[in-house]
Short mmCIF file of C-alpha atoms and ligand atoms in Angstrom, two decimals:
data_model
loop_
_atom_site.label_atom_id
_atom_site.label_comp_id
_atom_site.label_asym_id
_atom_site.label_seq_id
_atom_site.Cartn_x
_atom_site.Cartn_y
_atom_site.Cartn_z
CA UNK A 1 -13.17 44.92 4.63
CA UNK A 2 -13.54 42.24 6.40
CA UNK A 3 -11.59 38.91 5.84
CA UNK A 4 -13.08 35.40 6.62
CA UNK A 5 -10.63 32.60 7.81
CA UNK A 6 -12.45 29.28 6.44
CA UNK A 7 -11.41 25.38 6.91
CA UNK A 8 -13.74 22.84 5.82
CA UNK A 9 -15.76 20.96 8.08
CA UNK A 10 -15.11 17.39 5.90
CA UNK A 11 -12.42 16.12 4.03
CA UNK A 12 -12.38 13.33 1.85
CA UNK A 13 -9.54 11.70 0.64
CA UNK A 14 -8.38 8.83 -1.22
CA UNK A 15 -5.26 6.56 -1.44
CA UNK A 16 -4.46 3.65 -3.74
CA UNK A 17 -3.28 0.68 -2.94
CA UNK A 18 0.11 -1.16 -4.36
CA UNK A 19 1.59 -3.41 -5.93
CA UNK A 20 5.44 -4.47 -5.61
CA UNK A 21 6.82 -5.23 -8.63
CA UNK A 22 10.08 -5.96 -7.30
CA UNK A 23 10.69 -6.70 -3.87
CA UNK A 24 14.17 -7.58 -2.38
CA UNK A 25 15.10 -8.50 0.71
CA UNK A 26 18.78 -7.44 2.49
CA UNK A 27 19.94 -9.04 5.76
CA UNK A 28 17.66 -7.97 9.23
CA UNK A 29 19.28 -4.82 10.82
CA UNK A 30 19.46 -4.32 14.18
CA UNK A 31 15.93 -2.25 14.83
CA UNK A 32 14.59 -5.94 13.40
CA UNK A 33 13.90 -4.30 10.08
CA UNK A 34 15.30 -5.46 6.68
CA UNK A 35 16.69 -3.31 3.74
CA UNK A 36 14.74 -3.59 1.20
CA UNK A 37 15.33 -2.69 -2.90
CA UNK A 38 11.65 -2.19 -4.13
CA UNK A 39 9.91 -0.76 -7.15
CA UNK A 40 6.64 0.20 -6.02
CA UNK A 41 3.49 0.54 -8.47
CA UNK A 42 0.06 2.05 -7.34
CA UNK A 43 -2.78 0.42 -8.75
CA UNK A 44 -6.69 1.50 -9.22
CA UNK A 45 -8.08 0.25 -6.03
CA UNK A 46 -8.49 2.98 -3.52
CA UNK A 47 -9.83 3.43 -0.15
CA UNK A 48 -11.53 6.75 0.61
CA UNK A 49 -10.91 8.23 4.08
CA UNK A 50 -13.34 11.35 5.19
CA UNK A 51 -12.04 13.50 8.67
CA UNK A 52 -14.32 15.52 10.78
CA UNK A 53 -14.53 16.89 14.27
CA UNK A 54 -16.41 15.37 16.84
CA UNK A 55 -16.19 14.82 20.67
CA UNK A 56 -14.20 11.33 20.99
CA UNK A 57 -12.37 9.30 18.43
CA UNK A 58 -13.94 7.15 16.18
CA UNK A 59 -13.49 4.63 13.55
CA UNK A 60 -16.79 4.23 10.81
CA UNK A 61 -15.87 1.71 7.95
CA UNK A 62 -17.95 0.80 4.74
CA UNK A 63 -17.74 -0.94 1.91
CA UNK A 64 -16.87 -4.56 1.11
CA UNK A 65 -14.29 -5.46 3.60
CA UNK A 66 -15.83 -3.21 6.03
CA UNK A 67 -15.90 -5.60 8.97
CA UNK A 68 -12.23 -6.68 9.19
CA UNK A 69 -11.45 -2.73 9.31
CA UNK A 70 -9.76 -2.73 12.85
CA UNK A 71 -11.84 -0.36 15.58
CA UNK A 72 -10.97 2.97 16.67
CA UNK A 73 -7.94 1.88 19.26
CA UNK A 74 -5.81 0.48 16.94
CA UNK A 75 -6.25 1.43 13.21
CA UNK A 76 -3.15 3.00 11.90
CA UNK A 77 -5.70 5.87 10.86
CA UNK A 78 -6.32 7.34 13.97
CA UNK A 79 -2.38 6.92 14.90
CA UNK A 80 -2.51 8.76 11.35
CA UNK A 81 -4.21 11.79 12.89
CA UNK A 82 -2.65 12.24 16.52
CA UNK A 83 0.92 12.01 14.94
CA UNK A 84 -0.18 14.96 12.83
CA UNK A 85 -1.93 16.66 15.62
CA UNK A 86 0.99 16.25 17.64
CA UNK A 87 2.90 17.87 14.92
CA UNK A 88 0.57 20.53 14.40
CA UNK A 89 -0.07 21.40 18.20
CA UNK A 90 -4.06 20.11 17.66
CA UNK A 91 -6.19 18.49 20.31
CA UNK A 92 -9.18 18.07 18.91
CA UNK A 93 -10.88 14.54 18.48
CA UNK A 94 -11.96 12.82 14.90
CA UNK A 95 -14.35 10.76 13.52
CA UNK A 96 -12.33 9.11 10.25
CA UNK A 97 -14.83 6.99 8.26
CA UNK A 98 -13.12 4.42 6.10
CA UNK A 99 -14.63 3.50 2.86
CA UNK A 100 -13.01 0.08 2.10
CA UNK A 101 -11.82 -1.28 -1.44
CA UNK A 102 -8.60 -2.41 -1.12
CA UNK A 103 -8.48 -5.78 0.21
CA UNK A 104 -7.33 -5.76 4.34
CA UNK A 105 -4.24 -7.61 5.09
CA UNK A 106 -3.44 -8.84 1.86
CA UNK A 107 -0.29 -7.51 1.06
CA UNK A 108 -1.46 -4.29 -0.71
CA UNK A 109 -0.91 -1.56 1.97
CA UNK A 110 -4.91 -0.40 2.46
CA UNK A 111 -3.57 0.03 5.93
CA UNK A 112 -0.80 2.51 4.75
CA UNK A 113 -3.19 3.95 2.14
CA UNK A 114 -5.74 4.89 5.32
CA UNK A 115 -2.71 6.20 6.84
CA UNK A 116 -1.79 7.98 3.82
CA UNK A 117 -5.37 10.02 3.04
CA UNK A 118 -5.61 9.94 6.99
CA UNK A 119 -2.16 12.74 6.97
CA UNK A 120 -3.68 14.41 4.02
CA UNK A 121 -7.20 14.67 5.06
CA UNK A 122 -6.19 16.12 8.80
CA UNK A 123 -3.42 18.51 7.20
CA UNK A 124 -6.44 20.07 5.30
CA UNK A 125 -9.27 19.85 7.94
CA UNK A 126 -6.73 21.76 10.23
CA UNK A 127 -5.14 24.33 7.92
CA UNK A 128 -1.76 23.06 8.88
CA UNK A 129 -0.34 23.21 5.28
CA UNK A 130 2.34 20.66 5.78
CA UNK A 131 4.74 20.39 2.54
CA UNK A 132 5.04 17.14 0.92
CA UNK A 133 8.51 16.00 2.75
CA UNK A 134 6.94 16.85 6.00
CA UNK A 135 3.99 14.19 5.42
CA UNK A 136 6.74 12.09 4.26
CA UNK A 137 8.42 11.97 7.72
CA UNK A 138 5.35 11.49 9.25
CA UNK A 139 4.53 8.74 6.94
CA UNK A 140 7.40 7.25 7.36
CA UNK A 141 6.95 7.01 11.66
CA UNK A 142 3.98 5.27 11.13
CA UNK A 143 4.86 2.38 8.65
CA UNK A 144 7.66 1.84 6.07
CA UNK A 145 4.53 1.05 3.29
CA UNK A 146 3.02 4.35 3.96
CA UNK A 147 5.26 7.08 2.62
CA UNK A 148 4.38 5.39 -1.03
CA UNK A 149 0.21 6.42 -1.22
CA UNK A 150 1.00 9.49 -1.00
CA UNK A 151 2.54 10.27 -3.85
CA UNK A 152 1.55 6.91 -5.97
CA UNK A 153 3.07 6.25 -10.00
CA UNK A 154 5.83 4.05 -10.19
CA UNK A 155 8.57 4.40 -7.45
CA UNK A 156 11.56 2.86 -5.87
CA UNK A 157 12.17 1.96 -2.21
CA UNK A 158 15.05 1.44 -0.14
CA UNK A 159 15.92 1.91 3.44
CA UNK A 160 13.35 0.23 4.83
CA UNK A 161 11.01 0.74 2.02
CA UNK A 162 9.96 4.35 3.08
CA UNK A 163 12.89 5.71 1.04
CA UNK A 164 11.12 6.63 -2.58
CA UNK A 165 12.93 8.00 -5.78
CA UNK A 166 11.73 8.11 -9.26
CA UNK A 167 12.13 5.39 -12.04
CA UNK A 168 11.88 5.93 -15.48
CA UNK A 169 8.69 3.86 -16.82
CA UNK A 170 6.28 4.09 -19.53
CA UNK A 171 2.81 2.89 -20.22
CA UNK A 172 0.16 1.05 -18.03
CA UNK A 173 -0.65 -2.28 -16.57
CA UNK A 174 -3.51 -4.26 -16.52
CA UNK A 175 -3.56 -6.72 -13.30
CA UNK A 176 -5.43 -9.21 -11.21
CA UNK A 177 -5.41 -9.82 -7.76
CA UNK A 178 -6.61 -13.20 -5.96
CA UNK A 179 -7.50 -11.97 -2.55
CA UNK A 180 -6.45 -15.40 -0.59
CA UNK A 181 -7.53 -15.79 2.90
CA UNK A 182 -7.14 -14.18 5.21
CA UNK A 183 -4.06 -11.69 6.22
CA UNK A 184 -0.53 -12.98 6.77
CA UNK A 185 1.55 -11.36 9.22
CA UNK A 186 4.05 -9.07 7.90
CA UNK A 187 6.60 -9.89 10.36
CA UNK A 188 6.36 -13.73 10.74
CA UNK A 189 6.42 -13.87 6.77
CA UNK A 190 9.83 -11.81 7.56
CA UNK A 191 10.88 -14.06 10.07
CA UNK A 192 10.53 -17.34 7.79
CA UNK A 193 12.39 -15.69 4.99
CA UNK A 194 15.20 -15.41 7.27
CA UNK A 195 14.52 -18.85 8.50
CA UNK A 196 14.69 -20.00 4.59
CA UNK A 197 17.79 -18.18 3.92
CA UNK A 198 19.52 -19.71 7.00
CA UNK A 199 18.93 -22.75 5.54
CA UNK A 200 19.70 -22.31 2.51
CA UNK A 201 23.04 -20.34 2.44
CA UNK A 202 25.87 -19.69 5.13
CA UNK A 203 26.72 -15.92 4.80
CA UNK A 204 24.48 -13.00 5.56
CA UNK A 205 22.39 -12.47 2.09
CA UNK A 206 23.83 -9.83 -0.21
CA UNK A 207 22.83 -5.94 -0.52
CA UNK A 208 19.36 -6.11 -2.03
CA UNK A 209 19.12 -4.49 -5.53
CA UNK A 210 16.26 -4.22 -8.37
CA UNK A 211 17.62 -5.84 -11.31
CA UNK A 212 17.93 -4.32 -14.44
CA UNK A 213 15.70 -6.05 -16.31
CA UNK A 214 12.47 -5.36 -14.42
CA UNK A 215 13.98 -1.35 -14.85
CA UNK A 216 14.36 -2.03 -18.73
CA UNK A 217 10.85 -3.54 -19.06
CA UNK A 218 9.26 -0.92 -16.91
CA UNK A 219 11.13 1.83 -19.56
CA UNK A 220 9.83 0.05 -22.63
CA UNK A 221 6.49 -0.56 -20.79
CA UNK A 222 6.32 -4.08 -22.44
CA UNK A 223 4.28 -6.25 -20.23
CA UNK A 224 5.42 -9.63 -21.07
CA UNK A 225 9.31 -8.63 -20.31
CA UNK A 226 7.55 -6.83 -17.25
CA UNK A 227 5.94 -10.52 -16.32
CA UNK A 228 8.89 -11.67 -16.86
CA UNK A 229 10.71 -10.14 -14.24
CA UNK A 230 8.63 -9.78 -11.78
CA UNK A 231 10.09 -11.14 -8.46
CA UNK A 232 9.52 -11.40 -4.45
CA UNK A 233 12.12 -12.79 -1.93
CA UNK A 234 9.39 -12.84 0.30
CA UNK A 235 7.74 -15.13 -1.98
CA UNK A 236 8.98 -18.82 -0.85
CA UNK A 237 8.61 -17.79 2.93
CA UNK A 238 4.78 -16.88 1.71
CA UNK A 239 4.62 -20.97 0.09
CA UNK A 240 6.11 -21.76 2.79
CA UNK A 241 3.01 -20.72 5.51
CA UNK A 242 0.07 -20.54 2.95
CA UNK A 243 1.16 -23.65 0.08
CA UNK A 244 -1.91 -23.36 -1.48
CA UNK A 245 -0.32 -19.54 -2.68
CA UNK A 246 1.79 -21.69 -4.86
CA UNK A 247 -1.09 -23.65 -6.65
CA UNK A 248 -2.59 -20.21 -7.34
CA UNK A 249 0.72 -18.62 -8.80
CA UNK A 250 0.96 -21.76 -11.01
CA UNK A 251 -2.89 -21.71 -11.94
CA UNK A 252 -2.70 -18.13 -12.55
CA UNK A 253 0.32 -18.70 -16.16
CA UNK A 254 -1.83 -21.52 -16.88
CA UNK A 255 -4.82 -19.29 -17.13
CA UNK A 256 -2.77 -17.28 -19.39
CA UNK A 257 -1.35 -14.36 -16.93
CA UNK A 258 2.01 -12.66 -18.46
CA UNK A 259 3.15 -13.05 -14.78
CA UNK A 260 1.94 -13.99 -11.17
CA UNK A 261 3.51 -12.61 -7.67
CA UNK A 262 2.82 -12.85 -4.01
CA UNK A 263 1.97 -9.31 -2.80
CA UNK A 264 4.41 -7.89 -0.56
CA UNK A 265 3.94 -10.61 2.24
CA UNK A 266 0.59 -11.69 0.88
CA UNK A 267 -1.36 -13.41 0.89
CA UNK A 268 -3.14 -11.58 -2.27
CA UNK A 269 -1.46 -13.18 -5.74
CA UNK A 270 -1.38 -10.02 -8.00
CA UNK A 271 -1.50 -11.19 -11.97
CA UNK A 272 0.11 -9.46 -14.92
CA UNK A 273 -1.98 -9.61 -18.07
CA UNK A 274 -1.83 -8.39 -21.58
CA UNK A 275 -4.75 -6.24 -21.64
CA UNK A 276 -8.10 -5.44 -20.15
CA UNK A 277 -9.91 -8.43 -22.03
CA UNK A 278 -7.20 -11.03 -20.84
CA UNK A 279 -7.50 -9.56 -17.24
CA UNK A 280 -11.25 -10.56 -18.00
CA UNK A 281 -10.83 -13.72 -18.73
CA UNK A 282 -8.21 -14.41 -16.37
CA UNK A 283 -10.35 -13.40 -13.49
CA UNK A 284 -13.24 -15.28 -15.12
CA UNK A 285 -11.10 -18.33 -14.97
CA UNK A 286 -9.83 -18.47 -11.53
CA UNK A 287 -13.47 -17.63 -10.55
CA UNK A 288 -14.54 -21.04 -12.15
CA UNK A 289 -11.47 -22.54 -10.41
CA UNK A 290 -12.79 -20.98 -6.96
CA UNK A 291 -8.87 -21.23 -5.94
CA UNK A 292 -9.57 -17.61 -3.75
CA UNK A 293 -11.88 -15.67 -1.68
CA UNK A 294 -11.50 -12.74 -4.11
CA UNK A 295 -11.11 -11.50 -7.55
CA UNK A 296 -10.15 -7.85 -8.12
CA UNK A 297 -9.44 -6.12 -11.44
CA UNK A 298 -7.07 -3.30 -11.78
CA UNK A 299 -4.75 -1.30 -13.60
CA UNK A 300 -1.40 0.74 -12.61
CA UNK A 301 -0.02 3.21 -12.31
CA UNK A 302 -2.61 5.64 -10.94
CA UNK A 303 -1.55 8.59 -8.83
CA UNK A 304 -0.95 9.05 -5.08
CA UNK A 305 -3.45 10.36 -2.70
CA UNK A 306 -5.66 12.40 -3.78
CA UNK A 307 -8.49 15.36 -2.06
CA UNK A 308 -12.03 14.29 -3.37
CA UNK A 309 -13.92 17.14 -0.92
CA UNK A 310 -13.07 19.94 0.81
CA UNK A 311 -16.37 22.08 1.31
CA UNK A 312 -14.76 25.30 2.36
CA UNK A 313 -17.30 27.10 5.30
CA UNK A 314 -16.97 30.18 6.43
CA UNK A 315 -15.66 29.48 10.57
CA UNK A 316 -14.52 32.95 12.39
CA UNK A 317 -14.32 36.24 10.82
CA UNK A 318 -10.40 37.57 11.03
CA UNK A 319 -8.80 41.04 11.62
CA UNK A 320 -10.05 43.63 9.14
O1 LIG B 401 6.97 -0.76 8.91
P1 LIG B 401 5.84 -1.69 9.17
O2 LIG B 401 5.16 -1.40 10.48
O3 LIG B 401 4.87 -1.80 8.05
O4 LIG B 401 6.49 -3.13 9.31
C1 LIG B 401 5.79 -4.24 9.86
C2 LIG B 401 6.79 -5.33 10.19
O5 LIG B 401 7.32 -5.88 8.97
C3 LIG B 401 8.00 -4.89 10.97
O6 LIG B 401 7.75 -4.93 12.35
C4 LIG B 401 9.04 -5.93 10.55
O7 LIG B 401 8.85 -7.16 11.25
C5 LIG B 401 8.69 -6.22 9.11
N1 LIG B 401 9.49 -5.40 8.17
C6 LIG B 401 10.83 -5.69 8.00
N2 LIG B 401 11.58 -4.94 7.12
C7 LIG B 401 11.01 -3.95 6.41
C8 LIG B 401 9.64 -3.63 6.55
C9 LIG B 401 8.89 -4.39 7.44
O8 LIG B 401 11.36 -6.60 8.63
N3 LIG B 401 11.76 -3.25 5.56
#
């Protein structure tokens, strides 16, 4: 009998994108990181990354935010795919197309979510069967956000964020997210929280840690004590470069939202409502208040990353 050795030709993959429910920031270490305490939640809006062979590396992006995907040479996608074909002793060349629904540079890791599918997608299109912690590491090298797509629900962070565990957490969110402008940078948002703090207090800041009330409203899955405690030290430093953030947060609880938070740096404002129908209205209102480039609806938590298609085809015929 003969035995036929198959790997699909396309793989399709998809990632969500996050929210941080919780986000605190330690003192910056030494490699110019920060510690970070972080509860992570992945929410329904998900880029979908397909892989397949072809003779030089390429980048094809679709979908709403399509044109501010960055080209071939420096999307974190195809450093996705030659860290994992360094790993897995490949040399072979990719087209990754990028089909685009998580807003880019707004503080909800589509980058790291490309990254994400990009590890999963290439570990199947090459047969490489990498377990779980091994795409972690590799996650990991390429961005402290991107370790979290890939397995999604609700998770902490520490180290540098790339650091998950399990938290216990019931029930499911319904959010909003005011897509503001255009990106902030990650590390000058950083750079002005430490700026802030230096002003504000003399000693280093303390060890960060998630407080025990957001963990107590994410175990009763009550939304208004989740609203409640939502919280961002990278918030103020966020005001401080984009003030109109602020008049958006505020706008937001007047609109009726359970609570309102800058997204990781920003500058997207991510909304808490009660329910489907208030996330409605909400968005309808801050439409008519044309306070943001973009409305998006969705709910969390949703799982990690995720194979769409894998069309198996039969490739070389093996030892019989
Ligand atoms: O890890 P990533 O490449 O996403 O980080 C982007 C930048 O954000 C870093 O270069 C650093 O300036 C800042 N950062 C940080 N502390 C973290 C995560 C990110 O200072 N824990």
């Amino acid at each position: 009998m003969t035995t036929v050795s198959t790997l699909p030709e396309v793989v399709t993959v998809r990632a969500p994108a996050k929210v941080n429910l919780e986000l605190r920031v330690g003192p910056r270490r030494r490699d110019g990181y920060h510690d970070l305490a972080t509860v992570f939640q992945a929410v329904s809006l998900h880029d979908e990354v397909s892989v397949w062979r072809s003779d030089d590396w390429q980048v094809l992006a679709a979908g709403p935010y399509a044109e501010l995907v960055p080209t071939a040479g420096e999307n974190i996608a195809v450093r996705a795919a030659r860290l994992i074909a360094a790993r897995g002793e490949v040399d072979e060349a990719l087209t990754i197309r990028i089909d685009k629904d998580i807003p880019v540079a707004g503080g909800m890791a589509g980058g790291s979510a490309d990254a994400a599918a990009t590890l999963l997608a290439c570990d199947l299109l090459w047969g490489l069967d990498l377990d779980r912690d091994e795409l972690g590491e590799l996650a990991a090298e390429l961005g402290s956000d991107v370790p979290f797509p890939l397995q999604g629900g609700n998770l902490m962070g520490s180290g540098r964020g790339e650091r998950l565990t399990p938290v216990l957490a019931r029930g499911s969110f319904d959010w909003v997210f005011a897509v503001s402008g255009t990106g902030l940078s990650t590390p000058e948002v950083y750079a002005e929280a430490d700026r802030l703090r230096q002003q504000w207090r003399s000693g280093p800041p303390p060890a960060p840690r998630v407080s025990a009330r957001l963990m107590a409203a994410l175990r009763s899955g009550d939304a208004e004590a989740l609203g409640a405690a939502l919280g961002n030290d990278l918030q103020e430093a966020a005001f401080a470069l984009r003030p109109e953030l602020r008049d958006l947060c505020e706008a937001g609880i007047d609109f009726g939202a359970l609570g309102a938070i800058v997204s990781g740096s920003g500058p997207t404002v991510a909304f808490l409502t009660a329910s489907h129908e208030a996330a409605l209205d909400l968005s309808v209102s801050l439409s008519a208040a044309a306070l943001c480039r973009d409305i998006r609806r969705a709910r969390g938590p949703v799982p990690g990353a995720q194979v769409v298609a894998a069309p198996r085809t039969p490739r070389s015929p093996g030892p019989g």
